[in-house]
Coordinates of C-alpha atoms and ligand atoms in Angstrom, one line a residue:
M1 CA 0.0 0.0 0.0
T2 CA 1.4 3.4 -0.9
A3 CA 2.2 5.8 1.9
L4 CA -0.2 8.5 2.4
N5 CA 0.4 12.1 3.2
P6 CA -1.4 13.4 6.2
A7 CA -4.5 14.4 4.2
G8 CA -4.7 10.9 2.6
W9 CA -3.5 12.1 -0.7
R10 CA -1.8 9.9 -3.2
P11 CA -0.5 11.7 -6.4
E12 CA -1.3 8.7 -8.6
M13 CA -4.9 8.9 -7.6
H14 CA -5.3 11.8 -9.9
G15 CA -5.7 11.1 -13.6
A16 CA -5.8 14.2 -15.7
G17 CA -5.7 17.5 -13.8
G18 CA -2.9 16.3 -11.6
A19 CA -0.3 18.3 -13.5
A20 CA 2.1 19.8 -11.1
D21 CA 1.1 23.4 -11.7
T22 CA -2.6 22.8 -11.1
A23 CA -2.3 20.1 -8.4
T24 CA -3.7 21.0 -5.0
F25 CA -2.3 19.8 -1.7
T26 CA -5.4 17.8 -0.9
G27 CA -6.1 16.5 -4.4
N28 CA -9.4 18.2 -4.3
R29 CA -10.4 20.5 -7.1
A30 CA -12.7 23.0 -5.7
L31 CA -16.0 21.2 -5.0
M32 CA -14.7 18.0 -6.7
L33 CA -13.5 16.2 -3.6
E34 CA -11.0 13.4 -3.8
E35 CA -11.9 10.5 -1.6
P36 CA -9.6 7.5 -0.8
L37 CA -10.9 4.1 0.2
I38 CA -12.0 3.7 3.8
F39 CA -9.3 1.1 4.1
E40 CA -6.8 3.8 3.3
I41 CA -8.0 6.4 5.8
G42 CA -9.7 4.3 8.6
S43 CA -8.1 2.3 11.3
T44 CA -9.2 -0.7 13.3
A45 CA -8.3 1.4 16.5
T46 CA -10.9 4.1 15.7
T47 CA -14.6 4.0 16.1
G48 CA -17.4 6.6 16.0
V49 CA -19.5 4.9 18.5
D50 CA -19.0 3.6 22.1
F51 CA -20.5 0.2 22.8
D52 CA -20.3 -1.7 26.0
E53 CA -18.1 -4.8 25.9
A54 CA -20.5 -7.4 24.5
A55 CA -21.5 -10.1 27.0
P56 CA -20.4 -13.5 25.7
A57 CA -23.2 -14.9 23.6
A58 CA -25.0 -17.8 25.3
D59 CA -24.2 -20.8 23.0
L60 CA -23.2 -20.0 19.5
G61 CA -20.8 -23.0 19.4
A62 CA -18.7 -23.0 16.3
L63 CA -20.5 -19.9 15.0
M64 CA -18.9 -17.8 17.7
R65 CA -16.4 -15.4 16.2
R66 CA -13.0 -15.6 18.0
D67 CA -11.0 -13.0 16.2
P68 CA -11.8 -9.3 15.5
I69 CA -12.8 -8.9 11.9
G70 CA -10.5 -5.9 11.3
L71 CA -12.9 -3.5 9.7
P72 CA -11.5 0.0 9.6
G73 CA -13.2 2.7 11.6
L74 CA -13.5 6.5 11.4
S75 CA -15.0 9.1 13.7
E76 CA -18.7 9.8 13.2
S77 CA -18.1 13.0 11.2
E78 CA -15.4 11.5 9.1
T79 CA -17.7 8.5 8.4
V80 CA -20.6 10.8 7.3
R81 CA -18.2 12.8 5.1
H82 CA -16.6 9.7 3.6
Y83 CA -19.9 8.4 2.3
T84 CA -21.3 11.8 1.4
R85 CA -18.2 12.5 -0.7
L86 CA -18.5 9.1 -2.4
S87 CA -22.2 9.8 -3.1
R88 CA -21.3 13.0 -4.8
Q89 CA -19.2 11.1 -7.3
N90 CA -22.3 9.3 -8.4
Y91 CA -24.5 10.3 -11.2
A92 CA -28.2 10.4 -10.6
I93 CA -31.4 11.2 -12.4
D94 CA -31.8 14.3 -10.2
L95 CA -28.5 15.6 -11.6
G96 CA -29.1 15.2 -15.3
L97 CA -30.4 13.1 -18.2
F98 CA -29.7 9.4 -17.7
P99 CA -29.9 8.1 -21.3
L100 CA -29.5 4.4 -20.6
G101 CA -31.4 2.4 -23.2
S102 CA -33.4 -0.6 -21.9
C103 CA -33.3 0.8 -18.4
T104 CA -35.8 3.6 -18.5
M105 CA -34.2 6.0 -16.1
K106 CA -36.8 8.7 -15.7
H107 CA -37.8 11.4 -13.3
N108 CA -39.6 10.2 -10.3
P109 CA -42.3 12.7 -9.2
R110 CA -41.9 13.8 -5.6
L111 CA -45.5 13.3 -5.0
N112 CA -44.9 9.5 -5.2
E113 CA -42.3 9.8 -2.5
K114 CA -44.6 11.8 -0.3
V115 CA -47.4 9.2 -0.5
A116 CA -45.0 6.3 -0.1
R117 CA -43.7 7.8 3.1
M118 CA -47.1 8.2 4.7
P119 CA -46.9 6.2 7.9
G120 CA -49.9 4.1 7.1
F121 CA -48.1 2.7 4.1
A122 CA -44.5 3.0 5.1
D123 CA -44.8 1.4 8.6
V124 CA -47.0 -1.6 7.8
H125 CA -45.6 -5.0 8.6
P126 CA -46.3 -8.0 6.5
L127 CA -47.2 -10.1 9.5
Q128 CA -49.8 -7.6 10.9
P129 CA -53.3 -9.0 11.2
Q130 CA -55.1 -8.5 7.9
E131 CA -57.9 -6.4 9.4
T132 CA -55.3 -3.8 10.4
V133 CA -53.8 -3.5 6.8
Q134 CA -57.0 -3.2 4.8
G135 CA -55.8 0.1 3.2
A136 CA -52.5 -1.5 2.1
L137 CA -54.4 -4.5 0.6
A138 CA -56.7 -2.1 -1.1
V139 CA -53.7 -0.3 -2.7
I140 CA -52.3 -3.6 -4.0
N141 CA -55.7 -4.6 -5.3
E142 CA -56.4 -1.2 -7.0
L143 CA -53.1 -1.2 -8.7
A144 CA -53.8 -4.7 -9.9
V145 CA -57.1 -3.6 -11.4
W146 CA -55.3 -0.7 -13.2
L147 CA -52.6 -3.1 -14.6
I148 CA -55.3 -5.5 -15.8
E149 CA -57.2 -2.7 -17.4
L150 CA -54.2 -1.1 -19.1
T151 CA -53.0 -4.5 -20.5
G152 CA -56.3 -6.0 -21.3
M153 CA -55.3 -9.2 -19.5
Y154 CA -57.3 -11.5 -17.2
G155 CA -55.3 -11.6 -14.0
V156 CA -52.1 -10.3 -12.4
A157 CA -49.5 -11.6 -10.0
M158 CA -48.3 -8.7 -7.9
S159 CA -45.6 -10.3 -5.8
P160 CA -42.6 -10.6 -8.2
K161 CA -39.9 -8.2 -7.2
A162 CA -38.3 -7.2 -10.5
G163 CA -38.5 -7.7 -14.2
A164 CA -36.4 -10.8 -14.2
H165 CA -38.3 -12.2 -11.3
G166 CA -41.6 -11.5 -13.2
E167 CA -40.2 -13.4 -16.1
L168 CA -39.6 -16.4 -13.9
C169 CA -43.1 -16.1 -12.5
G170 CA -44.6 -16.1 -16.0
I171 CA -42.5 -19.0 -17.2
L172 CA -43.4 -21.0 -14.1
C173 CA -47.1 -20.4 -14.9
I174 CA -46.5 -21.7 -18.4
K175 CA -44.7 -24.7 -16.9
A176 CA -47.6 -25.4 -14.5
A177 CA -50.1 -25.1 -17.3
L178 CA -48.2 -27.6 -19.4
E179 CA -47.9 -30.0 -16.5
A180 CA -51.7 -29.7 -15.9
R181 CA -52.1 -30.7 -19.6
G182 CA -49.8 -33.6 -19.0
E183 CA -47.4 -32.3 -21.7
D184 CA -43.6 -32.3 -21.4
R185 CA -42.6 -29.5 -23.8
R186 CA -39.0 -28.5 -23.3
V187 CA -38.2 -25.7 -25.8
L188 CA -38.6 -22.0 -25.4
L189 CA -38.0 -19.9 -28.5
V190 CA -36.2 -16.6 -27.8
P191 CA -35.3 -14.1 -30.5
E192 CA -31.6 -13.2 -30.7
S193 CA -32.4 -9.6 -29.9
A194 CA -33.9 -10.6 -26.6
H195 CA -32.9 -9.0 -23.3
G196 CA -30.3 -11.3 -21.6
T197 CA -32.7 -12.0 -18.8
N198 CA -35.1 -13.9 -21.2
P199 CA -32.8 -16.8 -22.1
A200 CA -31.5 -16.8 -18.5
T201 CA -35.0 -17.2 -17.1
A202 CA -35.9 -19.9 -19.6
A203 CA -32.8 -21.9 -18.8
F204 CA -33.3 -21.4 -15.0
A205 CA -36.8 -22.8 -15.3
G206 CA -35.4 -25.9 -17.0
F207 CA -36.2 -25.2 -20.6
T208 CA -34.0 -25.5 -23.6
V209 CA -33.5 -22.1 -25.3
E210 CA -33.5 -21.9 -29.1
D211 CA -32.6 -18.6 -30.9
I212 CA -34.9 -17.2 -33.5
P213 CA -33.1 -14.8 -35.9
G214 CA -34.1 -11.3 -36.6
T215 CA -34.8 -9.6 -39.9
A216 CA -32.7 -6.9 -41.5
E217 CA -35.1 -4.3 -40.2
G218 CA -34.6 -5.4 -36.6
R219 CA -37.7 -7.4 -35.9
V220 CA -38.5 -11.1 -35.2
D221 CA -38.3 -13.2 -38.4
L222 CA -41.9 -14.5 -38.5
A223 CA -41.1 -17.1 -41.1
A224 CA -38.2 -18.5 -39.2
L225 CA -40.3 -18.6 -36.1
K226 CA -43.1 -20.4 -37.8
A227 CA -40.7 -22.9 -39.3
R228 CA -39.5 -23.9 -35.9
L229 CA -42.9 -24.4 -34.2
G230 CA -43.9 -27.8 -33.2
P231 CA -45.2 -30.1 -30.5
D232 CA -41.9 -29.8 -28.5
V233 CA -42.3 -26.0 -28.2
A234 CA -43.5 -24.7 -24.8
G235 CA -43.7 -21.2 -26.1
V236 CA -41.9 -18.0 -27.1
M237 CA -40.4 -15.1 -25.1
I238 CA -40.6 -11.9 -27.0
T239 CA -39.7 -8.4 -25.9
N240 CA -42.1 -5.9 -27.3
P241 CA -41.2 -3.1 -28.0
N242 CA -38.0 -5.0 -28.6
T243 CA -34.4 -4.1 -27.6
C244 CA -33.8 -2.5 -31.0
G245 CA -36.4 0.0 -30.0
L246 CA -38.9 -1.3 -32.5
F247 CA -42.5 -2.4 -32.1
E248 CA -43.0 -6.1 -33.2
R249 CA -45.7 -5.5 -35.7
D250 CA -46.2 -9.2 -36.2
M251 CA -47.0 -9.9 -32.6
K252 CA -50.6 -11.0 -33.2
A253 CA -49.5 -13.3 -36.0
I254 CA -46.7 -14.7 -33.7
S255 CA -49.2 -15.4 -30.9
D256 CA -51.7 -17.0 -33.3
A257 CA -49.0 -19.3 -34.7
V258 CA -47.7 -20.3 -31.3
H259 CA -51.2 -21.0 -29.9
A260 CA -52.0 -23.0 -33.0
V261 CA -49.3 -25.5 -32.0
G262 CA -50.3 -25.5 -28.3
G263 CA -47.6 -23.2 -27.0
Y264 CA -47.8 -20.1 -24.8
V265 CA -46.6 -16.5 -25.5
Y266 CA -44.5 -14.7 -23.0
C267 CA -43.9 -11.0 -23.6
D268 CA -41.2 -9.1 -21.9
G269 CA -43.1 -5.9 -21.2
A270 CA -40.2 -4.0 -19.6
N271 CA -40.7 -1.3 -22.2
F272 CA -44.4 -0.9 -21.7
N273 CA -43.9 2.9 -21.2
A274 CA -43.7 3.2 -25.0
I275 CA -47.1 1.7 -25.5
V276 CA -49.1 2.2 -22.3
G277 CA -52.6 3.5 -23.1
K278 CA -52.0 2.8 -26.8
V279 CA -51.8 -1.0 -27.1
R280 CA -53.3 -3.7 -24.9
P281 CA -51.0 -6.8 -24.8
G282 CA -54.2 -8.9 -24.2
D283 CA -55.4 -7.9 -27.7
L284 CA -52.1 -9.3 -29.2
G285 CA -52.7 -12.8 -27.8
I286 CA -50.1 -12.6 -25.1
D287 CA -50.4 -15.1 -22.2
A288 CA -48.0 -13.6 -19.7
M289 CA -46.1 -10.3 -19.5
H290 CA -44.2 -8.6 -16.7
I291 CA -44.4 -4.9 -16.2
N292 CA -41.4 -3.2 -14.7
L293 CA -43.2 -0.8 -12.3
H294 CA -39.8 0.9 -11.9
K295 CA -39.6 1.7 -15.6
T296 CA -43.1 2.4 -16.8
F297 CA -44.8 3.8 -13.6
S298 CA -41.8 5.8 -12.3
T299 CA -40.5 4.8 -8.9
P300 CA -36.7 5.3 -8.5
H301 CA -34.4 2.5 -9.4
G302 CA -30.8 1.8 -10.4
G303 CA -27.9 0.9 -8.3
G304 CA -29.4 -2.5 -7.6
G305 CA -33.0 -1.8 -6.7
P306 CA -35.6 -1.8 -5.6
G307 CA -37.8 -3.0 -8.4
S308 CA -41.2 -4.5 -8.9
G309 CA -42.3 -6.8 -11.7
P310 CA -46.0 -7.7 -11.6
V311 CA -47.0 -10.2 -14.2
V312 CA -50.3 -9.9 -16.1
L313 CA -51.8 -13.3 -17.2
S314 CA -54.2 -14.5 -19.8
K315 CA -57.3 -16.5 -18.8
A316 CA -55.3 -19.7 -19.8
L317 CA -52.5 -19.0 -17.3
A318 CA -54.2 -17.0 -14.5
P319 CA -55.3 -20.2 -12.6
Y320 CA -51.6 -21.1 -12.1
G321 CA -50.5 -17.7 -10.8
P322 CA -48.6 -17.4 -7.5
I323 CA -49.9 -16.8 -4.1
P324 CA -50.3 -14.6 -2.1
Y325 CA -52.5 -12.0 -3.6
S326 CA -55.0 -9.5 -2.4
A327 CA -58.6 -10.5 -3.2
R328 CA -61.6 -8.2 -2.8
Y329 CA -64.8 -9.6 -1.4
A330 CA -68.4 -8.5 -2.0
D331 CA -68.6 -6.8 1.4
G332 CA -65.7 -4.5 0.4
S333 CA -63.1 -6.2 2.5
F334 CA -59.8 -7.5 1.3
K335 CA -58.2 -10.8 2.2
L336 CA -54.9 -12.4 1.2
I337 CA -55.2 -15.7 -0.7
E338 CA -52.4 -17.7 0.9
E339 CA -51.6 -21.4 1.6
E340 CA -54.4 -21.7 4.1
N341 CA -57.2 -20.7 1.7
A342 CA -55.6 -21.3 -1.7
G343 CA -57.2 -24.8 -1.8
A344 CA -60.6 -23.3 -1.9
E345 CA -60.0 -20.1 -3.9
H346 CA -57.0 -20.7 -6.1
P347 CA -56.3 -24.5 -6.2
D348 CA -54.0 -24.7 -9.2
T349 CA -51.4 -22.1 -8.1
F350 CA -47.8 -23.1 -8.7
G351 CA -46.9 -21.7 -5.3
R352 CA -45.1 -18.8 -3.9
M353 CA -42.4 -16.5 -5.5
T354 CA -41.5 -14.5 -2.4
A355 CA -42.0 -14.6 1.3
F356 CA -44.6 -11.8 1.4
H357 CA -46.7 -9.7 -1.0
G358 CA -44.2 -7.8 -3.1
Q359 CA -42.8 -4.3 -2.9
M360 CA -45.3 -2.2 -1.0
G361 CA -43.3 1.1 -1.5
M362 CA -43.3 0.5 -5.2
F363 CA -47.0 -0.3 -5.3
T364 CA -47.8 3.0 -3.6
R365 CA -45.5 5.0 -5.9
A366 CA -46.9 3.3 -9.0
L367 CA -50.5 3.8 -8.0
T368 CA -49.8 7.4 -7.2
Y369 CA -48.2 7.9 -10.6
I370 CA -51.1 6.2 -12.4
L371 CA -53.8 8.2 -10.5
S372 CA -52.0 11.5 -10.9
H373 CA -51.6 11.0 -14.6
G374 CA -55.0 9.5 -15.2
A375 CA -55.9 7.5 -18.3
D376 CA -55.2 10.4 -20.7
G377 CA -51.9 11.2 -19.0
L378 CA -50.7 7.7 -19.3
K379 CA -51.4 7.7 -23.0
Q380 CA -49.3 10.9 -23.2
V381 CA -46.5 9.1 -21.4
A382 CA -46.2 6.7 -24.3
E383 CA -46.6 9.5 -26.9
D384 CA -43.9 11.6 -25.3
A385 CA -41.5 8.7 -24.8
V386 CA -41.8 7.8 -28.4
L387 CA -41.6 11.4 -29.6
N388 CA -38.5 12.1 -27.6
A389 CA -36.7 8.9 -28.8
N390 CA -37.5 9.7 -32.4
Y391 CA -36.2 13.3 -31.9
I392 CA -32.9 11.8 -30.7
L393 CA -32.8 9.3 -33.6
R394 CA -33.5 11.9 -36.3
S395 CA -31.2 14.5 -34.8
L396 CA -28.2 12.2 -34.8
E397 CA -28.7 9.8 -37.7
D398 CA -26.5 12.1 -40.0
V399 CA -23.5 11.8 -37.7
L400 CA -24.0 8.3 -36.1
D401 CA -24.9 5.1 -37.9
A402 CA -28.5 4.2 -37.1
P403 CA -28.9 0.6 -38.3
F404 CA -32.7 0.5 -38.2
A405 CA -33.4 4.1 -39.1
A406 CA -35.1 2.9 -42.2
S407 CA -37.4 0.5 -40.3
G408 CA -39.8 3.3 -39.5
P409 CA -40.3 5.3 -36.3
C410 CA -38.6 3.9 -33.2
M411 CA -40.4 3.4 -30.0
H412 CA -38.9 4.5 -26.6
E413 CA -35.3 4.2 -27.5
A414 CA -32.9 5.1 -30.4
L415 CA -30.3 2.6 -31.5
F416 CA -26.9 3.7 -33.0
S417 CA -23.7 1.9 -33.8
D418 CA -20.0 2.7 -34.1
R419 CA -19.9 2.1 -37.9
G420 CA -18.2 4.9 -39.7
L421 CA -16.1 6.2 -36.9
A422 CA -12.4 6.8 -37.6
E423 CA -10.1 3.8 -37.5
G424 CA -9.4 2.8 -33.9
F425 CA -12.5 4.6 -32.5
S426 CA -15.4 2.8 -31.0
T427 CA -18.5 3.0 -28.9
L428 CA -16.4 3.0 -25.8
D429 CA -14.8 6.3 -26.8
I430 CA -18.1 8.0 -27.4
A431 CA -19.4 6.8 -24.0
K432 CA -16.2 8.1 -22.2
G433 CA -16.5 11.4 -24.1
L434 CA -20.1 11.8 -22.7
I435 CA -18.7 11.5 -19.2
D436 CA -16.6 14.6 -19.8
E437 CA -19.8 16.4 -21.0
G438 CA -21.4 15.6 -17.6
Y439 CA -23.7 12.8 -18.8
H440 CA -24.1 9.2 -17.7
P441 CA -23.3 7.3 -20.9
M442 CA -26.0 5.5 -22.9
T443 CA -26.2 1.7 -22.9
V444 CA -23.3 0.4 -24.8
Y445 CA -22.7 -2.9 -26.7
F446 CA -26.3 -3.9 -26.2
P447 CA -28.3 -5.3 -28.0
L448 CA -25.8 -7.8 -29.2
V449 CA -27.3 -8.1 -32.6
V450 CA -25.8 -4.7 -33.5
H451 CA -22.0 -4.3 -33.5
G452 CA -20.8 -1.5 -31.2
A453 CA -24.4 -0.7 -30.2
M454 CA -25.3 2.5 -28.5
L455 CA -28.9 2.5 -27.1
V456 CA -30.3 5.8 -26.0
E457 CA -33.6 6.1 -24.1
P458 CA -34.4 9.7 -23.3
T459 CA -37.7 8.9 -21.7
E460 CA -40.8 11.0 -21.7
T461 CA -39.8 13.1 -18.8
E462 CA -37.1 15.2 -20.6
S463 CA -37.9 18.6 -22.1
K464 CA -36.8 19.7 -25.6
A465 CA -34.1 22.0 -24.1
V466 CA -32.6 19.0 -22.2
L467 CA -32.7 16.9 -25.4
D468 CA -31.2 19.6 -27.5
Q469 CA -28.2 20.0 -25.1
F470 CA -27.7 16.2 -25.1
V471 CA -27.9 16.0 -28.9
G472 CA -25.4 18.8 -29.1
A473 CA -23.0 17.0 -26.8
L474 CA -23.3 13.7 -28.6
R475 CA -23.1 15.3 -32.0
S476 CA -19.8 17.0 -31.1
I477 CA -18.4 13.7 -29.7
A478 CA -19.5 11.8 -32.7
L479 CA -17.7 14.3 -35.0
R480 CA -14.6 14.1 -32.9
A481 CA -14.7 10.3 -33.2
K482 CA -15.2 10.5 -36.9
N483 CA -12.3 12.9 -37.3
G484 CA -10.1 10.7 -35.1
D485 CA -9.5 13.3 -32.3
P486 CA -6.7 11.6 -30.2
A487 CA -7.9 13.4 -27.0
L488 CA -11.1 11.4 -27.2
K489 CA -9.2 8.2 -26.9
S490 CA -8.1 9.1 -23.4
A491 CA -11.4 10.6 -22.2
P492 CA -12.7 11.2 -19.6
H493 CA -10.3 14.0 -18.7
F494 CA -12.5 15.7 -16.1
A495 CA -13.7 12.7 -14.1
P496 CA -12.2 11.6 -10.8
R497 CA -10.9 8.5 -12.5
A498 CA -10.1 8.0 -16.2
R499 CA -10.2 4.6 -17.9
L500 CA -10.4 1.7 -15.5
D501 CA -9.6 -1.9 -16.3
E502 CA -13.2 -3.0 -16.2
T503 CA -12.5 -6.6 -17.0
L504 CA -10.0 -6.8 -14.1
A505 CA -12.5 -5.1 -11.8
A506 CA -15.2 -7.6 -12.7
R507 CA -13.0 -10.7 -12.7
K508 CA -10.7 -10.0 -9.8
P509 CA -12.4 -7.5 -7.5
V510 CA -10.4 -6.4 -4.5
L511 CA -12.9 -7.0 -1.7
R512 CA -10.4 -7.1 1.1
W513 CA -7.6 -4.6 1.6
E514 CA -4.4 -6.3 2.5
D515 CA -1.7 -4.1 4.1
Ligands
LIG601 C1 -34.9 -4.0 -17.4 C2 -35.3 -5.1 -18.3 C3 -35.5 -6.4 -17.8 C4 -35.1 -6.8 -16.4 O1 -35.8 -6.1 -15.4 P1 -35.2 -6.0 -13.9 O2 -36.2 -5.3 -13.1 O3 -33.9 -5.3 -14.0 O4 -35.0 -7.5 -13.5 C5 -35.9 -7.4 -18.7 N1 -36.2 -7.1 -20.0 C6 -36.0 -5.9 -20.5 C7 -36.3 -5.6 -21.9 C8 -35.6 -4.8 -19.7 O5 -35.4 -3.6 -20.2

C-alpha cells in the first residue's frame, strides 16, 4: 500500500488534472473532492460509537467469532463525510439526463415519495393482522385492477420483485399449465435480440433455449419462427417493444401461430412505457407479460434496486399464478389468498415467488403515478416517450450510424452503432466522451445483434431543451470520433478516474484490503 500524506492524498490517484502546476495539496479540485478508500483512511483502532463490551453470547458454538474482523473505523463526522463524498461522485437522475437504453431512467415525481412515506403505508408490517392493513391491501388490489385494465389481460401476479423475477413467474405459470395438460414440452424460443434475462430465465426454469433470428429491419423473423414451431415448443419469449427500440408488428401473428401448436406466448413488457394506453397486450394474444413498475410507472431504481415486476396473465394462465394475492370480497373487505385458503380459492397455483406480497413502496408509488396521470396522462407518457426517442434518432442519424433508421419510427429508444467512426475509435470512446460532458453514458454494446451498439432512451420526462443539449454534446463527440481526435481516446479528462480496467475489476475485484 502506498504511503499517504497526512491528508490521505496519493498523487497517482489523480488522472488528468494532476499536472504539477494545477495540483492541489489535498487532491481536491474546488468542490470536486477526492476520496480515498475507507481502508486507506480508517483504522481498526478508531470507532465513531462507544459500545459496552458485549457479554459472551450464550451458546453459538462453532459460529462464535473468535478474532476481530478488522474493519477500519473513522470518527462519526469522518464517516458521514466519507460516504457523502462518495455519493457526490455518483450520477443520478436528479443531476441530469440518464440516457441508458433498456433501463428507462426517468424522473420520479416527488408526489410519489410523499405518498409512499405516509406512515400508514411506510410502517405496515407483512405479519400484521389483515384487518389492520385493509388500506394496504386495497392499494395492491387497486393497482392490480389498473394493470389488468391497461394491459387487457385477465389476472395479475403482484408479488414478483423485479422484471427478471416476473419473467420467472410467468414461465413458471407456463410450466404449470403444461404440466396440468400432461405435456412435457422443453423448448422456449427466444429471438436473438432478446434481453439477456429472457434466455437466462428460460434456462433457469429448466427449458432449452433456441434462438430465432431477426430480420434486416430489426424485428423477429416470423417465417423462421413459424418454421421452428412444433409439439416440443412450450412457447416464445418476445420483448415488445424490442431491444432494437422497435415495435414487433407481427405480434398477433406470432401469438396465433404459437397458440396453433399449443404453445404459450411470454412477452417481456419492460418497455411498456412506450405503448401504455395505446396498445393492450391482451389484444395481441399474449399469455403472460411482466411490467417493470420501476420503468413504466416511475419509482426510482438503479444501483441495484428496488424494483417491482408484476406479471399480467391470460385466462389460460391465470389459474396457475402465484400466491399470495389481495382479493376483494363482496362486502368490500380484502383478504390475502395464501396457503391456508388457496385450496378453496386458487387451487392450481404453482406456489409462492416470495415470502410476502411484493414491494409495498413500489406499489404505492406506481399507483400514485397512475392516479396523478389519469388514463389520458398515461397515454401521453407513451406518446412523449416515443416522440423524444424519435427526436434523438432523427437529430443524430446524420452523424451516427443508425442501423434501423429505415425501419420506421422507433419506440422508446434510439439505436446507433459505431460504424463509420475513424479507424481505432469505437462505442467506448463515445461513452467516455459523454462523461466529460457531464452525462451518464448511454447503454453500450447492447443489443448484441448490432456491432458496437449505443442504445439511447431519453424517456418522456425530458424537455426539448434538455434533449437539445444532449444531442449537441453527442453530436460533437460523434464528430470528434469520426475525425479521429486523439484526445477522445483518453477521455474522460474531467472525471475523478479515467479509464479503468473493467475486465479486471469484474473478474478480480479487490474486496479485502491487504496491508
Ligand atoms: C430492465 C429489463 C429487464 C429486467 O428487469 P429487472 O427489473 O432489471 O430485473 C428485462 N427485460 C428488459 C427488456 C428490460 O429492459
